[in-house]
Structures are given as C-alpha cells and as structure tokens.
PDB file of C-alpha atoms in Angstrom:
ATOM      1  CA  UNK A  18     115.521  86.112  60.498  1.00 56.00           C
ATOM      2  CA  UNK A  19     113.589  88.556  63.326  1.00 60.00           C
ATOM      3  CA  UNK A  20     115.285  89.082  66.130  1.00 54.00           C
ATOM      4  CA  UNK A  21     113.847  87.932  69.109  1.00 58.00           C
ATOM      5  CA  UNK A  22     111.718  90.731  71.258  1.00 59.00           C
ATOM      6  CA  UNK A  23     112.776  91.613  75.262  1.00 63.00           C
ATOM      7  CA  UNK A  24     110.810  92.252  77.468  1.00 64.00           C
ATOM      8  CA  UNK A  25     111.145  95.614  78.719  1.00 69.00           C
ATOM      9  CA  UNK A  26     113.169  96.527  81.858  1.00 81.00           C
ATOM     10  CA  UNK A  27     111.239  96.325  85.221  1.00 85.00           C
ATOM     11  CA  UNK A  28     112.854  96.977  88.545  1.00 89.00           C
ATOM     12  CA  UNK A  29     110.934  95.756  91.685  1.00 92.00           C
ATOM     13  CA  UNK A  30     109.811  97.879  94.853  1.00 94.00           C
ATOM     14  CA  UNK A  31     108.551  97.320  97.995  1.00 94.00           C
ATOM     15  CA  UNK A  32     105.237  97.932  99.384  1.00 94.00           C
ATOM     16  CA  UNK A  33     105.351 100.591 101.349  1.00 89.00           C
ATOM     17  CA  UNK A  34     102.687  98.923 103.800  1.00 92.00           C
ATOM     18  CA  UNK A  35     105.671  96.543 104.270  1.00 93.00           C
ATOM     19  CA  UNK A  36     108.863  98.706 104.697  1.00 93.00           C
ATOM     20  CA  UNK A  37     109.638  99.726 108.413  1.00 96.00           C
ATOM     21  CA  UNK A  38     110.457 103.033 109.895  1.00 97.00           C
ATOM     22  CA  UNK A  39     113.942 101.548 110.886  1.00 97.00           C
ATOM     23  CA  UNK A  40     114.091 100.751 107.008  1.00 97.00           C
ATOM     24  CA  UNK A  41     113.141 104.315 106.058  1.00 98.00           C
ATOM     25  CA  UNK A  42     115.893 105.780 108.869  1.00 97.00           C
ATOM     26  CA  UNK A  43     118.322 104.009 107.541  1.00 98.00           C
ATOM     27  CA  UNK A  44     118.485 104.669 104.484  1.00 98.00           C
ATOM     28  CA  UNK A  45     118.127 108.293 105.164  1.00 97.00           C
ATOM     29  CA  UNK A  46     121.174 107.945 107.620  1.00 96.00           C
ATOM     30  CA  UNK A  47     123.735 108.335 104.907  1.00 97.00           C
ATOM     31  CA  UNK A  48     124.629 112.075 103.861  1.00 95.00           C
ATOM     32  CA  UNK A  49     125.274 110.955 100.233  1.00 96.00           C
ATOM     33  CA  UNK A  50     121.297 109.546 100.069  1.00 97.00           C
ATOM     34  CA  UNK A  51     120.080 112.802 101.763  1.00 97.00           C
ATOM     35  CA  UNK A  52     121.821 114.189  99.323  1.00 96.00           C
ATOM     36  CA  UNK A  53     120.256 112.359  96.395  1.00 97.00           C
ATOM     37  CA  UNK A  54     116.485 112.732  98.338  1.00 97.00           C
ATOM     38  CA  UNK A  55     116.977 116.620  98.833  1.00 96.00           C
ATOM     39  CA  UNK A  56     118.559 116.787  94.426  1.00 96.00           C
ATOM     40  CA  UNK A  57     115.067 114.829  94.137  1.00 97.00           C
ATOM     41  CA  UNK A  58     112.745 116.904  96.168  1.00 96.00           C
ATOM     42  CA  UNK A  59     113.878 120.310  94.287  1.00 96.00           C
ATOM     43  CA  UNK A  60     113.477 119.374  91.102  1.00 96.00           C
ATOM     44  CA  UNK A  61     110.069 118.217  91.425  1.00 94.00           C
ATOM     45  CA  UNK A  62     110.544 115.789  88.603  1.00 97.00           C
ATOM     46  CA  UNK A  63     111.811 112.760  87.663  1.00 97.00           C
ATOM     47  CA  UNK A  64     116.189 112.687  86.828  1.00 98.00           C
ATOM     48  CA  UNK A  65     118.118 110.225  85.163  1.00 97.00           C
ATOM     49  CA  UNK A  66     121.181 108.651  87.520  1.00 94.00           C
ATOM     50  CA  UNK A  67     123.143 111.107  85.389  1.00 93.00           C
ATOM     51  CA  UNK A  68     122.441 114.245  86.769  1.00 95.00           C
ATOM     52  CA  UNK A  69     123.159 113.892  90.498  1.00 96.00           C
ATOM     53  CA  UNK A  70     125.827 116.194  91.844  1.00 94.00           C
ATOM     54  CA  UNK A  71     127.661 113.454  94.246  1.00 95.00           C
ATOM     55  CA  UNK A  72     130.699 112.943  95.456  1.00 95.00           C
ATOM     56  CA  UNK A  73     130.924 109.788  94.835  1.00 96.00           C
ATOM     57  CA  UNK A  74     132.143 106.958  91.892  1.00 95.00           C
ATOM     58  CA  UNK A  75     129.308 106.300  89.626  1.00 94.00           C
ATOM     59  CA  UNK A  76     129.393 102.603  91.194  1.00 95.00           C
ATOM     60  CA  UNK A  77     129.024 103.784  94.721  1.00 96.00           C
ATOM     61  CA  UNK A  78     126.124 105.683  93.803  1.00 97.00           C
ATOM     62  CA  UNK A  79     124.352 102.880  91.903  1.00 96.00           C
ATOM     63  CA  UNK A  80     124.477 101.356  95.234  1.00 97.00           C
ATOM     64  CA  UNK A  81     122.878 104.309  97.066  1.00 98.00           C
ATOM     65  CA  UNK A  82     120.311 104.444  94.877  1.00 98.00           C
ATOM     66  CA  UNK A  83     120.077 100.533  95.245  1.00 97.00           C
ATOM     67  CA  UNK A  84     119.201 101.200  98.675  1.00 98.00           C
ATOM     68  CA  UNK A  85     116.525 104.167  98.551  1.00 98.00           C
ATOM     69  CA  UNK A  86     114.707 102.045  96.610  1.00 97.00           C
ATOM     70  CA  UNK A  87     114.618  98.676  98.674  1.00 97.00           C
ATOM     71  CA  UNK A  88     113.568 101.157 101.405  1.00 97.00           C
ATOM     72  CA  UNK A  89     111.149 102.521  99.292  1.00 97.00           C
ATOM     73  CA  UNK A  90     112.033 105.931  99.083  1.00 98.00           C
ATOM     74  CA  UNK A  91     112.366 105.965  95.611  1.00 98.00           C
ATOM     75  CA  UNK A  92     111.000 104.160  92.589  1.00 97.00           C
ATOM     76  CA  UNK A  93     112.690 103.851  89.447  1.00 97.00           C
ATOM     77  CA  UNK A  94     111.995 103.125  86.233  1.00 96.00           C
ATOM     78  CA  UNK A  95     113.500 102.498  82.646  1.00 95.00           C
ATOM     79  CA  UNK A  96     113.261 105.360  80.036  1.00 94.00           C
ATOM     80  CA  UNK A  97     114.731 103.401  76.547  1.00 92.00           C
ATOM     81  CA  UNK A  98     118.188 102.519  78.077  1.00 92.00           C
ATOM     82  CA  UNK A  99     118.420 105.741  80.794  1.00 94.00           C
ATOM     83  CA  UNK A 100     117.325 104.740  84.208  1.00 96.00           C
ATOM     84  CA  UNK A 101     115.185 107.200  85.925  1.00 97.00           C
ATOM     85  CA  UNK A 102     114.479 107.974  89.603  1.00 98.00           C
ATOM     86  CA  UNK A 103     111.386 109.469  91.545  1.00 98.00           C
ATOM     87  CA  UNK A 104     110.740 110.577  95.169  1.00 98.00           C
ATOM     88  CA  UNK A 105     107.912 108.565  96.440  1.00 97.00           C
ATOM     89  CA  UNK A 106     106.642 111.528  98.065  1.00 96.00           C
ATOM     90  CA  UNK A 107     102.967 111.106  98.454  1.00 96.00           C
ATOM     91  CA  UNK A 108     103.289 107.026  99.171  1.00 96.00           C
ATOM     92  CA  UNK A 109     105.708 108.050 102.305  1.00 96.00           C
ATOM     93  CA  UNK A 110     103.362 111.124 103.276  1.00 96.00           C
ATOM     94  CA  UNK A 111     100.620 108.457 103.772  1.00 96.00           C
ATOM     95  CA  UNK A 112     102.692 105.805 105.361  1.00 96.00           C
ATOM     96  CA  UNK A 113     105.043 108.336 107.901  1.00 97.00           C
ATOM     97  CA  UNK A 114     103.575 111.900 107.931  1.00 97.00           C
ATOM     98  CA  UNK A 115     105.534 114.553 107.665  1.00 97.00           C
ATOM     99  CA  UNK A 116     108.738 112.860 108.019  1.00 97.00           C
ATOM    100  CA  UNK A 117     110.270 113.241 103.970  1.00 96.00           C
ATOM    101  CA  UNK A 118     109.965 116.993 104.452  1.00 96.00           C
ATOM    102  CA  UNK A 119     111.123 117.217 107.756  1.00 97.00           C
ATOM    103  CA  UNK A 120     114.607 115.259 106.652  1.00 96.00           C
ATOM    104  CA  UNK A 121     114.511 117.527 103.733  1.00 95.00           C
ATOM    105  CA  UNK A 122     113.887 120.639 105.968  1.00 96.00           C
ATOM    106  CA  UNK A 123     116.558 119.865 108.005  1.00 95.00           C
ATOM    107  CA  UNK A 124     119.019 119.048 105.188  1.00 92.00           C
ATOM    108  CA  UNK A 125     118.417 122.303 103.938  1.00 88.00           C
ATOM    109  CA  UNK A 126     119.130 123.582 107.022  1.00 90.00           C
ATOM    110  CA  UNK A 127     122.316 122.169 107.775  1.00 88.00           C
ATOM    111  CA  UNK A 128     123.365 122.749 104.219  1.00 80.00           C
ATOM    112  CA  UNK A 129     123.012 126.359 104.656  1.00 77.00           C
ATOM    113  CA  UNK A 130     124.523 126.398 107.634  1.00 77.00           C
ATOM    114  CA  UNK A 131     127.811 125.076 106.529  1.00 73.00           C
ATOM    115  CA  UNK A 132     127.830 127.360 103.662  1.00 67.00           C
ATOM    116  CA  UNK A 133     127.645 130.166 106.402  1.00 63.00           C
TER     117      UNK A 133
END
C-alpha cells in the first residue's frame, strides 16, 4: 500500500501593502527581534532557526520569530523539515524607506557601544 502524499509546508505572510508602521515598530521594539533582524541583515542570506545566537529558550524564540513574520519583516519558508528565515529587505525598502537600515544602523551602534 502507498503512502499517502502531503502537501508541502507553507507558512502564510502578510502583504506588506497591508501591515502598518505601528505593526513594523512593534515588532522591532523587542531587543531579542533586533537581535534576530541585525543576525539576518549580516549574513546576507537565508538561516535556519538554528543558528541564531539568542538568549533565549528555543520556544521563546519560535515566538519572536512568530511575530517578525506577522509583521512582515520576515518570510519564512520550509527547507525538507528545517525552517528557514529571510529579511524582507527590499519589500520594506519600498513600503518604509530607509527605516530597516536605520534600526539596523542604530543596533549596531548601540551594540558597539556597550562593548566599549
């Protein structure tokens, strides 16, 4: 007997024409987000939710990224079983100009500051 296909994994997103500024802000509020944003932004690619550096439970950060992505500053997709995670760096350009690289400007910033 076959066994029965699946459908692959999907995992929705907002439109970004429909996601608010407020939306945006607050997701950016949190320091452990920025955090994941900024790991994003320097790698310039695409990581699995296994390589962040955060100091947070596993669980706690599924729920971080949970809410990037209903803000739409992420999108992620399924690679086999190994969920993956992308900056939606152009898509926010266009919608708010200037303000992904000015949060992680100033992250930057502040992070080298404290390690002063």
């Amino acid at each position: 007997m076959a066994r029965p296909r699946t459908a692959a994994r999907t995992v929705e997103h907002p439109e970004l024409a429909e996601v608010s500024l407020q939306r945006v802000l607050d997701a950016l509020v949190d320091p452990v987000r920025r955090g994941v944003v900024v790991q994003l932004a320097a790698a310039g690619r695409d990581l699995s939710c296994g390589t962040f550096d955060a100091p947070v439970s596993v669980s706690t950060l599924t729920h971080h990224f949970n809410t990037l992505r209903e803000a739409g500053v992420i999108r992620q997709h399924y690679v086999g079983t190994t969920k993956m995670n992308a900056l939606r760096t152009d898509e926010l350009e266009r919608r708010f100009p200037g303000l992904l690289s000015a949060v992680i400007a100033a992250a930057a910033t502040e992070a080298g500051a404290e390690s002063s």
